[in-house]
């Protein structure tokens, strides 16, 4: 599919050609037509997917279709978590808008630098404002900018903004915007907090989910060990010991699961610590410090707890349970094999999780190698029941066969999947 089939104007197509892009990335193919049509958008996509062009191009198209009033009120507001991302998005807006006539005015504002020059630059009016939430609120309180003519709000890397504690600022900013507007939300992951934010913000959003290009999904060695749920702890301990893994990040889907696993690993002499939402900040920090220092061999985490932590270049990531959302899988394995380093992502997959594994493969568009570890093979039948105490002999006619073998599925049902951690 060429860019020219997406409905973008000629000046934008020229800018795309200048940038050297030949075909739209998957997120661009889906996002550009939706945004052009004025829909709200809920997009699961992280950096590297081409998401910035995915929202910038159609928004520039829409802006340039209408005449500008001479005082240039902000019509597109883009919120980002960090100054780096704000600067990057600002550059993209300028790059893709380079051939538009008349030129659009774009401004980037973030904290940590003097506010006065930003106030001056805003004075003449801007069409597109890229901002971090805290500084934008400061500017609003100083009457340096008004947001009552905003047509489109973009929340970029919304999960990071929430992790950084910006939720109240975001809500205050939203309260300044006209009720009727277009909303686009981009997030790598979807926690309960993000879901709460999207309810009430997005109206019938077009939903898009894509895996990142050229990232861990392609460079990390991924393997799924099919196994029995009951043997997972033993299997993990075996992998850590036999592979001599010194630093492994293990994901579980519940906080209790993280605690239980940590206890069991410590019992078999694998130094482990858990980090999750029920742990105090102090406990989390010390677990993380111990892990980084090499004193803790296995850090057991829930998705939410792991999100904010910065650990570079992990050699091993283990999915003790597969995440509910395939996008979380991509996020998890993105923690290994960064910057071309060798990394391995291992998933322990029990019978009831095979469907989840397929969902992950569907999202990534590639198959994950399946294997079994000798001694821990996934049983085709349920493990034998514990021996029952001897009973007095019965009459043979009462022993009717059921005709149903005890299957692994039966076993799985006795161990329902835990709910994901909040
Ligand atoms: P982003 O995910 O928005 O941070 O973009 C990641 C990188 O991909 C940026 O360096 C873009 O310049 C580049 N990019 C965006 N769209 C395309 C495309 N259609 N073809 C090739 N590269 C692209």
Short mmCIF file of C-alpha atoms and ligand atoms in Angstrom, two decimals:
data_model
loop_
_atom_site.label_atom_id
_atom_site.label_comp_id
_atom_site.label_asym_id
_atom_site.label_seq_id
_atom_site.Cartn_x
_atom_site.Cartn_y
_atom_site.Cartn_z
CA UNK A 1 0.00 0.00 0.00
CA UNK A 2 1.58 3.32 -1.03
CA UNK A 3 1.33 6.51 1.05
CA UNK A 4 -0.56 8.16 -1.82
CA UNK A 5 -3.57 5.88 -1.22
CA UNK A 6 -4.13 7.16 2.32
CA UNK A 7 -5.71 10.48 1.36
CA UNK A 8 -2.91 12.84 2.41
CA UNK A 9 -2.36 16.10 0.55
CA UNK A 10 0.50 16.64 -1.92
CA UNK A 11 2.68 18.82 0.33
CA UNK A 12 2.57 16.07 2.96
CA UNK A 13 3.38 13.35 0.40
CA UNK A 14 6.39 15.42 -0.68
CA UNK A 15 7.59 15.65 2.92
CA UNK A 16 7.19 11.87 3.26
CA UNK A 17 9.29 11.40 0.11
CA UNK A 18 11.91 13.81 1.53
CA UNK A 19 12.07 11.67 4.66
CA UNK A 20 12.76 8.66 2.44
CA UNK A 21 9.76 6.57 3.52
CA UNK A 22 8.44 4.29 0.80
CA UNK A 23 5.55 2.51 2.51
CA UNK A 24 3.45 3.34 5.55
CA UNK A 25 4.16 1.26 8.64
CA UNK A 26 1.27 -0.89 9.97
CA UNK A 27 0.23 1.73 12.50
CA UNK A 28 0.30 4.45 9.84
CA UNK A 29 -1.88 2.36 7.52
CA UNK A 30 -4.51 2.11 10.22
CA UNK A 31 -4.15 5.43 12.03
CA UNK A 32 -3.90 7.87 9.13
CA UNK A 33 -7.33 7.19 7.55
CA UNK A 34 -9.01 7.03 11.00
CA UNK A 35 -7.54 10.35 12.14
CA UNK A 36 -8.32 11.98 8.79
CA UNK A 37 -11.96 11.00 9.25
CA UNK A 38 -11.98 12.67 12.66
CA UNK A 39 -12.28 9.51 14.77
CA UNK A 40 -10.91 9.13 18.26
CA UNK A 41 -8.05 6.66 18.47
CA UNK A 42 -6.82 4.17 21.05
CA UNK A 43 -3.48 2.87 19.85
CA UNK A 44 -1.22 0.30 21.51
CA UNK A 45 2.11 1.25 20.02
CA UNK A 46 5.51 2.18 21.28
CA UNK A 47 8.46 4.10 19.89
CA UNK A 48 9.82 2.55 16.74
CA UNK A 49 6.45 1.81 15.18
CA UNK A 50 6.26 5.08 13.27
CA UNK A 51 3.47 6.30 15.53
CA UNK A 52 4.59 9.94 15.46
CA UNK A 53 4.07 10.23 11.72
CA UNK A 54 0.91 8.16 12.22
CA UNK A 55 -0.77 11.00 14.07
CA UNK A 56 1.22 14.03 12.85
CA UNK A 57 0.57 13.57 9.13
CA UNK A 58 -3.24 13.35 9.28
CA UNK A 59 -3.46 16.14 11.86
CA UNK A 60 -1.39 18.45 9.66
CA UNK A 61 -3.64 17.53 6.75
CA UNK A 62 -6.74 18.46 8.73
CA UNK A 63 -5.23 21.69 10.05
CA UNK A 64 -4.20 22.87 6.61
CA UNK A 65 -7.69 22.25 5.17
CA UNK A 66 -9.13 25.12 7.19
CA UNK A 67 -8.18 28.77 7.02
CA UNK A 68 -6.25 30.24 9.90
CA UNK A 69 -7.67 32.96 12.09
CA UNK A 70 -5.12 35.72 12.52
CA UNK A 71 -4.61 35.22 16.28
CA UNK A 72 -3.62 31.54 15.74
CA UNK A 73 -5.19 29.75 18.75
CA UNK A 74 -3.81 26.31 19.65
CA UNK A 75 -5.75 23.79 17.56
CA UNK A 76 -3.69 20.67 18.14
CA UNK A 77 -2.32 19.92 21.62
CA UNK A 78 0.17 17.07 21.99
CA UNK A 79 1.10 16.00 25.54
CA UNK A 80 4.24 13.92 26.11
CA UNK A 81 5.89 12.62 29.29
CA UNK A 82 9.41 13.94 28.71
CA UNK A 83 11.19 16.90 27.20
CA UNK A 84 13.11 14.58 24.84
CA UNK A 85 9.93 13.16 23.40
CA UNK A 86 8.36 16.63 23.21
CA UNK A 87 11.36 17.90 21.25
CA UNK A 88 11.29 14.87 18.96
CA UNK A 89 7.58 15.25 18.22
CA UNK A 90 8.09 18.98 17.59
CA UNK A 91 10.79 18.16 15.05
CA UNK A 92 8.49 15.69 13.31
CA UNK A 93 5.70 18.26 13.06
CA UNK A 94 8.11 20.72 11.44
CA UNK A 95 9.59 18.09 9.16
CA UNK A 96 6.27 16.77 7.86
CA UNK A 97 4.78 20.26 7.60
CA UNK A 98 7.75 21.71 5.70
CA UNK A 99 5.89 22.12 2.37
CA UNK A 100 2.54 23.33 3.71
CA UNK A 101 1.46 26.81 2.63
CA UNK A 102 0.85 28.81 4.70
CA UNK A 103 3.37 27.37 7.16
CA UNK A 104 1.94 26.11 10.42
CA UNK A 105 3.31 27.48 13.63
CA UNK A 106 4.55 24.88 16.11
CA UNK A 107 5.91 25.38 19.58
CA UNK A 108 7.45 22.95 22.07
CA UNK A 109 7.31 23.69 25.81
CA UNK A 110 8.68 21.66 28.72
CA UNK A 111 9.92 22.17 32.27
CA UNK A 112 13.45 22.45 33.56
CA UNK A 113 14.19 25.55 31.48
CA UNK A 114 13.21 29.21 31.84
CA UNK A 115 9.53 29.88 31.32
CA UNK A 116 9.80 33.47 30.03
CA UNK A 117 11.18 32.72 26.55
CA UNK A 118 8.40 30.13 26.15
CA UNK A 119 5.79 32.72 27.13
CA UNK A 120 7.17 35.11 24.56
CA UNK A 121 7.14 32.52 21.80
CA UNK A 122 3.52 31.67 22.57
CA UNK A 123 2.45 35.30 22.39
CA UNK A 124 2.07 35.41 18.62
CA UNK A 125 -0.14 32.30 18.68
CA UNK A 126 0.66 28.74 17.59
CA UNK A 127 -1.31 26.12 15.67
CA UNK A 128 0.34 23.05 17.18
CA UNK A 129 1.56 22.97 20.77
CA UNK A 130 3.71 20.10 22.04
CA UNK A 131 4.04 20.14 25.81
CA UNK A 132 4.86 18.24 28.96
CA UNK A 133 1.93 18.47 31.39
CA UNK A 134 3.52 20.32 34.33
CA UNK A 135 4.96 23.18 32.30
CA UNK A 136 1.78 23.55 30.30
CA UNK A 137 -0.19 24.04 33.53
CA UNK A 138 2.32 26.70 34.63
CA UNK A 139 1.86 28.49 31.32
CA UNK A 140 -1.93 28.30 31.61
CA UNK A 141 -1.84 29.72 35.13
CA UNK A 142 0.26 32.63 33.85
CA UNK A 143 -2.26 33.27 31.07
CA UNK A 144 0.41 32.60 28.47
CA UNK A 145 -1.77 30.18 26.52
CA UNK A 146 -5.46 29.40 26.07
CA UNK A 147 -6.76 26.00 25.09
CA UNK A 148 -10.40 26.78 24.34
CA UNK A 149 -10.00 26.32 20.57
CA UNK A 150 -8.23 22.96 20.66
CA UNK A 151 -9.65 20.62 18.03
CA UNK A 152 -7.47 17.58 18.72
CA UNK A 153 -5.78 16.33 21.87
CA UNK A 154 -2.98 13.77 21.56
CA UNK A 155 -1.72 11.86 24.60
CA UNK A 156 1.58 10.34 23.53
CA UNK A 157 3.10 7.57 25.66
CA UNK A 158 0.16 7.87 28.02
CA UNK A 159 1.37 4.97 30.19
CA UNK A 160 4.65 6.74 30.87
CA UNK A 161 2.82 9.94 31.74
CA UNK A 162 0.78 8.04 34.33
CA UNK A 163 3.88 6.25 35.65
CA UNK A 164 5.47 9.65 36.13
CA UNK A 165 2.50 10.83 38.18
CA UNK A 166 0.99 13.22 35.63
CA UNK A 167 -2.60 12.00 35.90
CA UNK A 168 -3.91 14.98 37.90
CA UNK A 169 -2.14 17.45 35.63
CA UNK A 170 -3.62 15.74 32.58
CA UNK A 171 -7.11 15.91 34.03
CA UNK A 172 -6.67 19.62 34.82
CA UNK A 173 -5.53 20.26 31.26
CA UNK A 174 -8.45 18.30 29.80
CA UNK A 175 -10.80 20.47 31.85
CA UNK A 176 -9.52 23.50 29.89
CA UNK A 177 -10.37 22.01 26.49
CA UNK A 178 -13.60 22.35 24.53
CA UNK A 179 -15.95 19.41 25.21
CA UNK A 180 -16.23 18.59 21.54
CA UNK A 181 -12.87 17.56 20.17
CA UNK A 182 -10.90 14.65 18.72
CA UNK A 183 -8.80 12.56 21.13
CA UNK A 184 -5.89 10.30 20.23
CA UNK A 185 -4.25 8.15 22.89
CA UNK A 186 -1.01 6.23 22.35
CA UNK A 187 0.30 3.84 24.97
CA UNK A 188 2.69 0.89 24.92
CA UNK A 189 0.70 -0.89 27.62
CA UNK A 190 -2.81 -0.84 29.05
CA UNK A 191 -3.00 -0.84 32.81
CA UNK A 192 -6.15 -0.32 34.84
CA UNK A 193 -5.17 3.37 35.20
CA UNK A 194 -5.00 3.84 31.44
CA UNK A 195 -8.36 2.15 31.05
CA UNK A 196 -9.83 4.53 33.63
CA UNK A 197 -8.38 7.49 31.77
CA UNK A 198 -9.72 6.36 28.41
CA UNK A 199 -13.25 5.87 29.71
CA UNK A 200 -14.89 9.23 29.48
CA UNK A 201 -12.08 10.61 27.31
CA UNK A 202 -12.44 8.62 24.10
CA UNK A 203 -15.70 8.37 22.18
CA UNK A 204 -16.08 5.21 20.07
CA UNK A 205 -12.34 5.08 19.42
CA UNK A 206 -10.80 3.18 16.54
CA UNK A 207 -8.55 0.61 18.24
CA UNK A 208 -5.14 -0.22 16.87
CA UNK A 209 -2.55 -2.65 18.21
CA UNK A 210 0.83 -3.15 16.56
CA UNK A 211 4.18 -4.59 17.54
CA UNK A 212 7.25 -2.40 17.25
CA UNK A 213 9.44 -2.62 14.18
CA UNK A 214 13.04 -3.68 14.52
CA UNK A 215 13.00 -4.08 18.22
CA UNK A 216 13.31 -6.89 20.69
CA UNK A 217 10.56 -8.77 18.89
CA UNK A 218 13.05 -9.49 16.13
CA UNK A 219 16.41 -9.48 17.88
CA UNK A 220 15.63 -11.45 21.02
CA UNK A 221 15.78 -15.22 20.98
CA UNK A 222 12.32 -16.30 22.05
CA UNK A 223 11.38 -19.73 23.21
CA UNK A 224 8.22 -21.21 24.70
CA UNK A 225 8.66 -24.26 26.93
CA UNK A 226 5.47 -26.25 26.99
CA UNK A 227 5.06 -27.62 30.48
CA UNK A 228 2.61 -28.48 33.23
CA UNK A 229 1.42 -25.66 35.41
CA UNK A 230 2.30 -27.62 38.56
CA UNK A 231 5.94 -28.00 37.48
CA UNK A 232 6.67 -24.39 36.55
CA UNK A 233 8.59 -23.45 39.70
CA UNK A 234 10.81 -26.51 39.46
CA UNK A 235 11.35 -25.93 35.77
CA UNK A 236 12.33 -22.31 36.36
CA UNK A 237 14.77 -23.30 39.11
CA UNK A 238 16.22 -25.94 36.79
CA UNK A 239 16.68 -23.42 33.95
CA UNK A 240 18.33 -20.87 36.25
CA UNK A 241 20.70 -23.43 37.76
CA UNK A 242 21.55 -25.50 34.71
CA UNK A 243 21.99 -22.38 32.52
CA UNK A 244 23.92 -20.64 35.30
CA UNK A 245 21.72 -17.55 34.84
CA UNK A 246 22.96 -14.85 37.16
CA UNK A 247 20.36 -12.17 36.44
CA UNK A 248 16.83 -13.00 35.43
CA UNK A 249 13.66 -10.92 35.45
CA UNK A 250 10.60 -13.12 35.96
CA UNK A 251 7.08 -11.91 35.23
CA UNK A 252 4.06 -13.30 37.05
CA UNK A 253 0.49 -12.22 36.52
CA UNK A 254 -0.43 -11.68 40.17
CA UNK A 255 1.16 -10.11 43.23
CA UNK A 256 0.49 -13.25 45.27
CA UNK A 257 2.01 -15.35 42.53
CA UNK A 258 5.12 -13.16 42.67
CA UNK A 259 5.38 -13.60 46.45
CA UNK A 260 4.88 -17.37 46.30
CA UNK A 261 7.42 -17.84 43.55
CA UNK A 262 9.97 -15.68 45.36
CA UNK A 263 9.62 -17.78 48.51
CA UNK A 264 10.00 -21.02 46.60
CA UNK A 265 13.08 -19.84 44.70
CA UNK A 266 14.73 -18.70 47.92
CA UNK A 267 14.05 -22.16 49.41
CA UNK A 268 16.05 -23.79 46.62
CA UNK A 269 18.94 -21.36 47.10
CA UNK A 270 18.15 -19.00 44.26
CA UNK A 271 18.25 -15.54 45.80
CA UNK A 272 15.04 -13.86 44.73
CA UNK A 273 13.00 -10.74 45.53
CA UNK A 274 9.56 -9.59 44.45
CA UNK A 275 8.46 -6.15 43.31
CA UNK A 276 4.80 -5.30 42.93
CA UNK A 277 2.20 -2.76 43.89
CA UNK A 278 1.80 -4.04 47.47
CA UNK A 279 5.48 -3.53 48.26
CA UNK A 280 6.58 -0.23 49.76
CA UNK A 281 8.67 2.10 47.65
CA UNK A 282 11.62 1.35 49.97
CA UNK A 283 11.27 -2.41 49.46
CA UNK A 284 11.05 -1.98 45.70
CA UNK A 285 14.09 0.27 45.56
CA UNK A 286 16.20 -2.08 47.65
CA UNK A 287 15.11 -5.13 45.62
CA UNK A 288 16.04 -3.31 42.44
CA UNK A 289 19.39 -2.14 43.84
CA UNK A 290 20.18 -5.71 44.98
CA UNK A 291 19.28 -7.03 41.55
CA UNK A 292 21.44 -4.48 39.76
CA UNK A 293 24.34 -5.17 42.13
CA UNK A 294 24.12 -8.90 41.40
CA UNK A 295 23.10 -9.82 44.96
CA UNK A 296 19.65 -10.89 43.84
CA UNK A 297 19.59 -13.43 41.06
CA UNK A 298 15.88 -13.45 40.24
CA UNK A 299 13.68 -10.39 40.36
CA UNK A 300 10.04 -11.42 40.27
CA UNK A 301 7.72 -8.69 39.06
CA UNK A 302 4.20 -7.95 37.90
CA UNK A 303 3.80 -5.95 34.69
CA UNK A 304 2.68 -2.81 36.46
CA UNK A 305 5.58 -2.81 38.93
CA UNK A 306 8.13 -3.53 36.22
CA UNK A 307 6.96 -0.74 33.97
CA UNK A 308 8.59 2.16 35.74
CA UNK A 309 11.88 0.43 36.47
CA UNK A 310 14.97 1.04 34.52
CA UNK A 311 17.12 -2.04 34.05
CA UNK A 312 19.17 -2.07 30.91
CA UNK A 313 20.38 -5.09 29.00
CA UNK A 314 19.01 -8.08 30.79
CA UNK A 315 20.28 -11.40 29.51
CA UNK A 316 17.16 -13.35 30.57
CA UNK A 317 13.50 -12.53 30.85
CA UNK A 318 11.04 -15.23 31.84
CA UNK A 319 7.29 -15.18 31.46
CA UNK A 320 6.27 -17.44 34.32
CA UNK A 321 2.78 -16.83 33.04
CA UNK A 322 1.92 -15.22 29.74
CA UNK A 323 0.35 -11.78 30.07
CA UNK A 324 -3.33 -11.28 29.26
CA UNK A 325 -2.50 -8.64 26.68
CA UNK A 326 -0.16 -9.60 23.82
CA UNK A 327 1.18 -6.03 23.82
CA UNK A 328 2.46 -6.61 27.36
CA UNK A 329 4.46 -9.57 26.06
CA UNK A 330 6.24 -7.29 23.62
CA UNK A 331 6.85 -4.80 26.39
CA UNK A 332 8.25 -7.51 28.69
CA UNK A 333 10.66 -9.01 26.21
CA UNK A 334 11.76 -5.51 25.20
CA UNK A 335 13.72 -5.59 28.45
CA UNK A 336 16.22 -8.06 27.09
CA UNK A 337 18.70 -7.94 24.25
CA UNK A 338 18.70 -4.18 23.95
CA UNK A 339 21.17 -2.44 21.67
CA UNK A 340 22.10 -5.63 19.89
CA UNK A 341 23.11 -7.51 23.03
CA UNK A 342 22.34 -11.19 23.28
CA UNK A 343 19.10 -11.76 25.07
CA UNK A 344 16.72 -14.61 25.64
CA UNK A 345 13.03 -14.47 26.46
CA UNK A 346 11.62 -17.69 27.84
CA UNK A 347 7.93 -18.36 28.33
CA UNK A 348 6.67 -21.21 30.47
CA UNK A 349 3.45 -22.17 28.75
CA UNK A 350 0.93 -24.55 30.27
CA UNK A 351 -1.95 -26.08 28.34
CA UNK A 352 -4.41 -23.33 29.22
CA UNK A 353 -2.02 -20.67 27.91
CA UNK A 354 -1.50 -22.01 24.41
CA UNK A 355 -4.26 -19.71 23.13
CA UNK A 356 -2.52 -16.70 24.71
CA UNK A 357 0.72 -17.75 22.99
CA UNK A 358 -1.09 -17.76 19.64
CA UNK A 359 -2.41 -14.25 20.31
CA UNK A 360 1.15 -13.05 20.93
CA UNK A 361 2.32 -14.67 17.69
CA UNK A 362 -0.55 -13.04 15.83
CA UNK A 363 0.38 -9.59 17.13
CA UNK A 364 4.06 -10.03 16.31
CA UNK A 365 3.35 -11.66 12.98
CA UNK A 366 5.89 -14.41 13.65
CA UNK A 367 6.01 -17.79 15.32
CA UNK A 368 7.70 -18.44 18.64
CA UNK A 369 9.82 -21.57 18.84
CA UNK A 370 8.28 -24.24 21.05
CA UNK A 371 10.31 -26.77 22.96
CA UNK A 372 10.21 -28.96 26.03
CA UNK A 373 12.80 -29.49 28.73
CA UNK A 374 13.75 -33.08 29.45
CA UNK A 375 12.12 -34.14 32.67
CA UNK A 376 9.56 -31.34 32.48
CA UNK A 377 7.60 -32.30 29.37
CA UNK A 378 4.01 -31.20 29.15
CA UNK A 379 2.03 -34.29 30.05
CA UNK A 380 -0.70 -35.28 27.66
CA UNK A 381 -2.69 -36.64 30.55
CA UNK A 382 -3.20 -35.26 34.02
CA UNK A 383 -0.57 -36.23 36.55
CA UNK A 384 -1.68 -39.20 38.61
CA UNK A 385 -3.83 -38.39 41.59
CA UNK A 386 -2.18 -38.92 44.96
CA UNK A 387 -2.66 -42.50 46.16
CA UNK A 388 -5.90 -42.98 48.04
CA UNK A 389 -6.05 -44.86 51.28
CA UNK A 390 -6.98 -48.50 50.73
CA UNK A 391 -10.74 -49.16 50.64
CA UNK A 392 -12.63 -52.29 51.29
CA UNK A 393 -13.21 -54.23 48.02
CA UNK A 394 -16.45 -53.36 46.11
CA UNK A 395 -18.77 -55.33 43.95
CA UNK A 396 -17.41 -55.33 40.34
CA UNK A 397 -20.78 -54.23 38.78
CA UNK A 398 -20.46 -50.76 40.38
CA UNK A 399 -17.17 -50.01 38.55
CA UNK A 400 -18.64 -48.62 35.36
CA UNK A 401 -16.08 -46.97 33.04
CA UNK A 402 -16.80 -43.27 32.32
CA UNK A 403 -15.38 -43.45 28.81
CA UNK A 404 -13.53 -40.18 29.45
CA UNK A 405 -9.76 -40.26 29.93
CA UNK A 406 -8.30 -37.81 32.43
CA UNK A 407 -6.94 -35.13 30.12
CA UNK A 408 -4.55 -32.32 30.71
CA UNK A 409 -7.42 -29.91 30.07
CA UNK A 410 -9.23 -31.41 33.02
CA UNK A 411 -6.16 -30.77 35.07
CA UNK A 412 -5.87 -27.21 33.85
CA UNK A 413 -9.43 -26.49 34.88
CA UNK A 414 -8.59 -27.44 38.43
CA UNK A 415 -6.01 -24.68 38.34
CA UNK A 416 -7.80 -21.70 36.78
CA UNK A 417 -5.59 -18.90 35.47
CA UNK A 418 -5.01 -16.23 38.05
CA UNK A 419 -6.33 -12.76 37.36
CA UNK A 420 -3.71 -10.23 36.26
CA UNK A 421 -2.31 -7.91 38.89
CA UNK A 422 -3.91 -4.49 39.17
P1 LIG B 1 8.36 6.67 15.96
O1 LIG B 1 7.80 5.32 16.31
O2 LIG B 1 7.32 7.64 15.62
O3 LIG B 1 9.27 7.15 17.08
O4 LIG B 1 9.27 6.52 14.64
C1 LIG B 1 10.38 5.68 14.61
C2 LIG B 1 11.27 5.96 13.42
O5 LIG B 1 10.72 5.43 12.23
C3 LIG B 1 11.54 7.44 13.16
O6 LIG B 1 12.93 7.60 13.01
C4 LIG B 1 10.83 7.72 11.86
O7 LIG B 1 11.53 8.68 11.10
C5 LIG B 1 10.83 6.38 11.16
N1 LIG B 1 9.65 6.15 10.29
C6 LIG B 1 8.39 6.56 10.52
N2 LIG B 1 7.57 6.15 9.53
C7 LIG B 1 8.32 5.45 8.65
C8 LIG B 1 8.04 4.77 7.41
N3 LIG B 1 6.81 4.71 6.91
N4 LIG B 1 9.06 4.18 6.78
C9 LIG B 1 10.31 4.22 7.32
N5 LIG B 1 10.64 4.84 8.46
C10 LIG B 1 9.66 5.46 9.14
#
